CSV table of C-alpha atoms and ligand atoms in Angstrom, one decimal:
chain,number,residue,atom,x,y,z
A,1,UNK,CA,24.8,65.2,-15.7
A,2,UNK,CA,27.6,63.7,-13.8
A,3,UNK,CA,25.5,63.9,-10.7
A,4,UNK,CA,22.7,62.1,-12.5
A,5,UNK,CA,25.1,59.4,-13.7
A,6,UNK,CA,26.5,59.0,-10.0
A,7,UNK,CA,23.0,58.7,-8.9
A,8,UNK,CA,22.2,56.0,-11.5
A,9,UNK,CA,25.4,54.1,-10.9
A,10,UNK,CA,24.5,54.3,-6.9
A,11,UNK,CA,21.2,52.9,-7.7
A,12,UNK,CA,22.9,50.0,-9.8
A,13,UNK,CA,25.1,49.5,-6.7
A,14,UNK,CA,22.2,49.3,-4.6
A,15,UNK,CA,20.5,46.7,-6.9
A,16,UNK,CA,23.7,44.6,-7.4
A,17,UNK,CA,24.0,44.3,-3.4
A,18,UNK,CA,20.4,43.3,-3.3
A,19,UNK,CA,21.0,40.7,-6.0
A,20,UNK,CA,24.0,39.5,-3.9
A,21,UNK,CA,21.8,39.3,-0.8
A,22,UNK,CA,19.0,37.5,-2.3
A,23,UNK,CA,21.3,35.0,-4.1
A,24,UNK,CA,23.1,34.3,-0.7
A,25,UNK,CA,19.6,33.8,0.8
A,26,UNK,CA,18.6,31.5,-2.0
A,27,UNK,CA,21.8,29.5,-1.6
A,28,UNK,CA,21.8,29.2,2.2
A,29,UNK,CA,18.1,28.1,2.1
A,30,UNK,CA,19.1,25.5,-0.6
A,31,UNK,CA,22.0,24.3,1.6
A,32,UNK,CA,19.5,24.0,4.6
A,33,UNK,CA,17.1,22.2,2.3
A,34,UNK,CA,19.9,19.7,1.4
A,35,UNK,CA,20.7,19.2,5.2
A,36,UNK,CA,17.1,18.5,5.8
A,37,UNK,CA,17.1,15.7,3.2
A,38,UNK,CA,19.4,13.7,5.2
A,39,UNK,CA,17.9,10.2,5.8
A,40,UNK,CA,16.4,9.1,9.1
A,41,UNK,CA,18.0,5.9,10.2
A,42,UNK,CA,16.2,3.2,12.1
A,43,UNK,CA,18.4,0.2,13.0
A,44,UNK,CA,16.5,-2.9,13.0
A,45,UNK,CA,16.8,-4.9,16.4
A,46,UNK,CA,16.1,-8.1,14.7
A,47,UNK,CA,19.9,-8.2,13.7
A,48,UNK,CA,21.1,-7.2,17.4
A,49,UNK,CA,22.9,-9.9,19.6
A,50,UNK,CA,20.1,-11.4,21.7
A,51,UNK,CA,22.7,-12.7,24.0
A,52,UNK,CA,23.8,-9.1,25.0
A,53,UNK,CA,20.9,-6.9,24.0
A,54,UNK,CA,21.9,-4.4,26.8
A,55,UNK,CA,25.3,-3.7,24.9
A,56,UNK,CA,23.6,-3.3,21.4
A,57,UNK,CA,20.9,-0.9,23.1
A,58,UNK,CA,23.8,1.0,24.6
A,59,UNK,CA,25.4,1.3,21.1
A,60,UNK,CA,22.1,2.4,19.7
A,61,UNK,CA,21.6,5.1,22.5
A,62,UNK,CA,25.1,6.6,21.9
A,63,UNK,CA,24.7,6.6,18.0
A,64,UNK,CA,23.1,9.2,15.8
A,65,UNK,CA,20.3,7.1,14.7
A,66,UNK,CA,16.8,8.7,14.9
A,67,UNK,CA,14.7,5.6,15.7
A,68,UNK,CA,14.8,1.9,16.6
A,69,UNK,CA,12.9,-0.4,14.3
A,70,UNK,CA,11.1,-3.1,16.2
A,71,UNK,CA,9.9,-6.2,14.1
A,72,UNK,CA,7.1,-8.1,15.6
A,73,UNK,CA,6.2,-11.3,14.0
A,74,UNK,CA,3.6,-14.0,14.8
A,75,UNK,CA,4.6,-16.9,12.6
A,76,UNK,CA,1.4,-16.7,10.8
A,77,UNK,CA,1.6,-13.5,8.5
A,78,UNK,CA,5.2,-14.3,8.3
A,79,UNK,CA,7.0,-17.9,8.6
A,80,UNK,CA,9.0,-16.6,11.8
A,81,UNK,CA,8.7,-15.4,15.3
A,82,UNK,CA,10.6,-12.5,16.9
A,83,UNK,CA,10.0,-10.7,20.2
A,84,UNK,CA,7.3,-11.1,22.7
A,85,UNK,CA,6.1,-8.7,25.4
A,86,UNK,CA,8.6,-9.3,28.1
A,87,UNK,CA,11.5,-8.6,25.9
A,88,UNK,CA,9.9,-5.5,24.3
A,89,UNK,CA,9.2,-4.0,27.6
A,90,UNK,CA,12.9,-4.4,28.5
A,91,UNK,CA,13.9,-2.8,25.2
A,92,UNK,CA,11.5,0.2,25.6
A,93,UNK,CA,12.9,0.9,29.2
A,94,UNK,CA,16.4,0.8,28.0
A,95,UNK,CA,16.1,2.3,24.8
A,96,UNK,CA,16.3,6.2,24.5
A,97,UNK,CA,15.4,6.6,20.9
A,98,UNK,CA,11.8,6.6,19.6
A,99,UNK,CA,10.5,3.0,18.6
A,100,UNK,CA,9.4,2.6,15.1
A,101,UNK,CA,7.3,-0.8,15.4
A,102,UNK,CA,6.7,-2.9,12.3
A,103,UNK,CA,3.8,-5.4,13.0
A,104,UNK,CA,4.2,-8.5,10.7
A,105,UNK,CA,1.0,-10.2,12.0
A,106,UNK,CA,-2.5,-11.0,11.2
A,107,UNK,CA,-5.0,-8.9,12.9
A,108,UNK,CA,-2.4,-6.3,13.7
A,109,UNK,CA,-5.2,-4.0,15.4
A,110,UNK,CA,-5.4,-6.4,18.3
A,111,UNK,CA,-2.0,-5.3,19.3
A,112,UNK,CA,-2.7,-1.5,19.3
A,113,UNK,CA,-3.0,-1.2,23.3
A,114,UNK,CA,0.3,-3.2,23.6
A,115,UNK,CA,2.2,-1.1,21.1
A,116,UNK,CA,1.0,2.2,22.7
A,117,UNK,CA,1.8,1.0,26.1
A,118,UNK,CA,5.5,0.4,24.8
A,119,UNK,CA,5.4,4.3,24.1
A,120,UNK,CA,6.1,3.6,20.4
A,121,UNK,CA,6.4,6.6,18.1
A,122,UNK,CA,5.3,4.9,15.1
A,123,UNK,CA,2.9,1.9,14.4
A,124,UNK,CA,3.3,0.2,11.0
A,125,UNK,CA,0.5,-2.3,9.9
A,126,UNK,CA,0.7,-4.1,6.7
A,127,UNK,CA,-1.7,-3.1,4.0
A,128,UNK,CA,-2.1,-6.9,3.4
A,129,UNK,CA,-3.2,-7.7,6.9
A,130,UNK,CA,-5.9,-4.9,7.2
A,131,UNK,CA,-9.4,-5.2,5.7
A,132,UNK,CA,-10.3,-1.8,7.2
A,133,UNK,CA,-7.1,0.1,6.6
A,134,UNK,CA,-9.0,3.6,7.0
A,135,UNK,CA,-10.2,2.6,10.4
A,136,UNK,CA,-6.9,1.2,11.4
A,137,UNK,CA,-5.0,4.3,10.4
A,138,UNK,CA,-7.5,6.4,12.3
A,139,UNK,CA,-7.3,4.4,15.5
A,140,UNK,CA,-3.6,4.3,15.5
A,141,UNK,CA,-3.4,8.3,15.3
A,142,UNK,CA,-6.2,8.7,17.7
A,143,UNK,CA,-3.8,6.6,20.1
A,144,UNK,CA,-1.3,9.3,19.6
A,145,UNK,CA,1.1,7.3,17.3
A,146,UNK,CA,2.3,8.1,13.7
A,147,UNK,CA,0.4,5.7,11.5
A,148,UNK,CA,2.5,3.8,9.0
A,149,UNK,CA,1.3,1.4,6.4
A,150,UNK,CA,3.6,-1.2,4.9
A,151,UNK,CA,3.6,-2.7,1.5
A,152,UNK,CA,5.1,-6.0,0.7
A,153,UNK,CA,7.3,-6.2,-2.3
A,154,UNK,CA,4.4,-7.3,-4.7
A,155,UNK,CA,1.8,-5.0,-3.5
A,156,UNK,CA,1.7,-1.9,-5.7
A,157,UNK,CA,2.0,1.7,-4.7
A,158,UNK,CA,-1.0,2.9,-6.4
A,159,UNK,CA,-3.3,1.0,-4.1
A,160,UNK,CA,-2.6,3.8,-1.4
A,161,UNK,CA,-3.8,6.5,-3.6
A,162,UNK,CA,-7.1,6.9,-1.6
A,163,UNK,CA,-5.5,7.1,1.8
A,164,UNK,CA,-2.1,8.6,1.2
A,165,UNK,CA,-3.4,12.1,2.6
A,166,UNK,CA,-4.2,10.3,5.9
A,167,UNK,CA,-0.9,8.5,6.4
A,168,UNK,CA,2.1,9.7,8.5
A,169,UNK,CA,4.5,7.1,7.0
A,170,UNK,CA,4.7,4.2,4.2
A,171,UNK,CA,7.0,1.5,4.8
A,172,UNK,CA,8.1,-0.3,1.7
A,173,UNK,CA,9.4,-3.6,2.1
A,174,UNK,CA,12.5,-4.1,-0.3
A,175,UNK,CA,12.6,-8.1,0.7
A,176,UNK,CA,9.7,-10.4,1.7
A,177,UNK,CA,9.1,-9.7,5.4
A,178,UNK,CA,10.0,-12.2,7.8
A,179,UNK,CA,13.9,-12.5,8.2
A,180,UNK,CA,16.8,-10.2,8.3
A,181,UNK,CA,20.0,-10.3,6.1
A,182,UNK,CA,18.1,-10.9,2.8
A,183,UNK,CA,19.0,-9.5,-0.6
A,184,UNK,CA,17.6,-6.2,-1.6
A,185,UNK,CA,15.0,-6.3,-4.2
A,186,UNK,CA,16.1,-3.6,-6.9
A,187,UNK,CA,12.4,-2.8,-8.1
A,188,UNK,CA,11.9,-1.1,-4.7
A,189,UNK,CA,13.8,1.9,-6.2
A,190,UNK,CA,11.0,2.3,-8.7
A,191,UNK,CA,8.4,2.0,-6.1
A,192,UNK,CA,10.1,4.7,-4.0
A,193,UNK,CA,10.0,7.2,-7.2
A,194,UNK,CA,6.3,6.3,-7.7
A,195,UNK,CA,5.5,6.8,-4.2
A,196,UNK,CA,7.5,10.2,-4.0
A,197,UNK,CA,5.4,11.3,-6.9
A,198,UNK,CA,2.1,10.3,-5.3
A,199,UNK,CA,3.0,12.0,-2.1
A,200,UNK,CA,4.2,15.2,-3.7
A,201,UNK,CA,1.3,15.3,-6.1
A,202,UNK,CA,-1.3,14.9,-3.4
A,203,UNK,CA,0.3,17.1,-0.7
A,204,UNK,CA,0.5,14.3,1.6
A,205,UNK,CA,3.0,14.6,4.6
A,206,UNK,CA,3.6,10.9,4.6
A,207,UNK,CA,7.3,9.8,5.0
A,208,UNK,CA,8.9,7.2,2.9
A,209,UNK,CA,10.8,4.3,4.7
A,210,UNK,CA,12.3,1.4,3.1
A,211,UNK,CA,13.0,-2.0,4.9
A,212,UNK,CA,15.1,-4.8,3.8
A,213,UNK,CA,18.7,-5.4,2.6
A,214,UNK,CA,19.4,-1.7,2.9
A,215,UNK,CA,23.1,-0.8,3.3
A,216,UNK,CA,25.1,2.3,2.2
A,217,UNK,CA,25.0,1.0,-1.6
A,218,UNK,CA,21.3,0.3,-1.7
A,219,UNK,CA,20.5,3.1,0.5
A,220,UNK,CA,22.1,5.6,-2.0
A,221,UNK,CA,19.8,4.4,-4.8
A,222,UNK,CA,16.7,4.8,-2.4
A,223,UNK,CA,17.9,8.3,-1.2
A,224,UNK,CA,18.1,9.4,-4.7
A,225,UNK,CA,14.8,8.2,-5.7
A,226,UNK,CA,13.2,10.0,-2.8
A,227,UNK,CA,13.3,8.0,0.5
A,228,UNK,CA,13.1,9.9,3.8
A,229,UNK,CA,14.0,7.0,6.1
A,230,UNK,CA,16.0,3.9,6.1
A,231,UNK,CA,15.7,0.5,8.1
A,232,UNK,CA,18.9,-1.3,8.3
A,233,UNK,CA,19.5,-4.5,10.4
A,234,UNK,CA,22.5,-6.5,9.3
A,235,UNK,CA,24.2,-3.5,7.8
A,236,UNK,CA,24.4,-1.9,11.1
A,237,UNK,CA,24.5,-4.7,13.9
A,238,UNK,CA,27.0,-7.0,12.1
A,239,UNK,CA,29.5,-4.3,11.1
A,240,UNK,CA,32.5,-3.8,13.1
A,241,UNK,CA,31.8,0.1,13.2
A,242,UNK,CA,28.0,0.4,13.7
A,243,UNK,CA,28.2,4.1,14.5
A,244,UNK,CA,30.1,4.6,11.3
A,245,UNK,CA,27.5,2.9,9.2
A,246,UNK,CA,24.5,4.6,10.9
A,247,UNK,CA,26.6,8.2,10.1
A,248,UNK,CA,27.1,7.2,6.6
A,249,UNK,CA,23.4,6.1,6.0
A,250,UNK,CA,22.1,9.4,7.7
A,251,UNK,CA,24.4,11.4,5.3
A,252,UNK,CA,23.0,9.8,2.0
B,301,LIG,C1,12.5,-8.3,7.7
B,301,LIG,C2,12.3,-7.0,8.7
B,301,LIG,C3,13.5,-6.1,8.5
B,301,LIG,C4,14.8,-6.6,8.9
B,301,LIG,C5,15.7,-6.0,8.2
B,301,LIG,O1,11.1,-8.9,7.7
B,301,LIG,O2,11.0,-6.4,8.6
B,301,LIG,O3,13.2,-5.0,9.4
B,301,LIG,O4,15.1,-6.9,10.3
B,301,LIG,O5,17.0,-6.5,8.2
B,301,LIG,P1,18.1,-6.4,7.1
B,301,LIG,O6,18.5,-4.8,7.0
B,301,LIG,O7,19.3,-7.1,7.5
B,301,LIG,O8,17.5,-6.8,5.7
B,302,LIG,ZN1,10.8,-4.3,9.6
């Protein structure tokens, strides 16, 4: 009888041990999951000091940011111009971070060879600039880049329903594109939430990136709503300690 009780309590210990091990396993995988949830940070070169780009690129290379965001504007799709090919060639040579290219141009597919030649990791085209979005996305992926589709603040998320499974990234504009240093549009947080639901419910692997007026304060709201990547221009380049801002955004 006593022997039986010992055997039973031995079995009990065994099961408690198993329970402890599995709890630890679940906890550690949860911690890993949380680490995996850190935001990708893509500082926007548009806010760099164009009088000393080399210095700012050095800062980017030595920082913990994942990508460098490059805004290309044509003065037609948006009321501004940004970088041309010679500057971009120089940036691509000096930058050690993968390039996240955002094309604010009409006929963005005309620039596919140029963006590919830069060695870009991601090519973002605006939904509003592509009459044949499926063809554009296919061509970007065939060229070996991640295909990103960008939505202006007034373009609804649900318009991506029939292409979301093909996308590597969706870039949500949280300002009207064309200029750095603008005020964040709060409704973007709802759009991130809606896009997160669309992505999760369709099994799409698309990353959610947000661009415009992002700083640690607005980034916190975006991360909580389900963003994966944050573009930040002024918040990074105009701060006295850009590395600290990048680290703070990554930790959101
Ligand atoms: C705006 C650009 C942004 C801009 C972000 O048209 O697409 O990438 O540089 O700059 P901040 O973070 O200063 O709003
Ligand atoms: Zn941008």
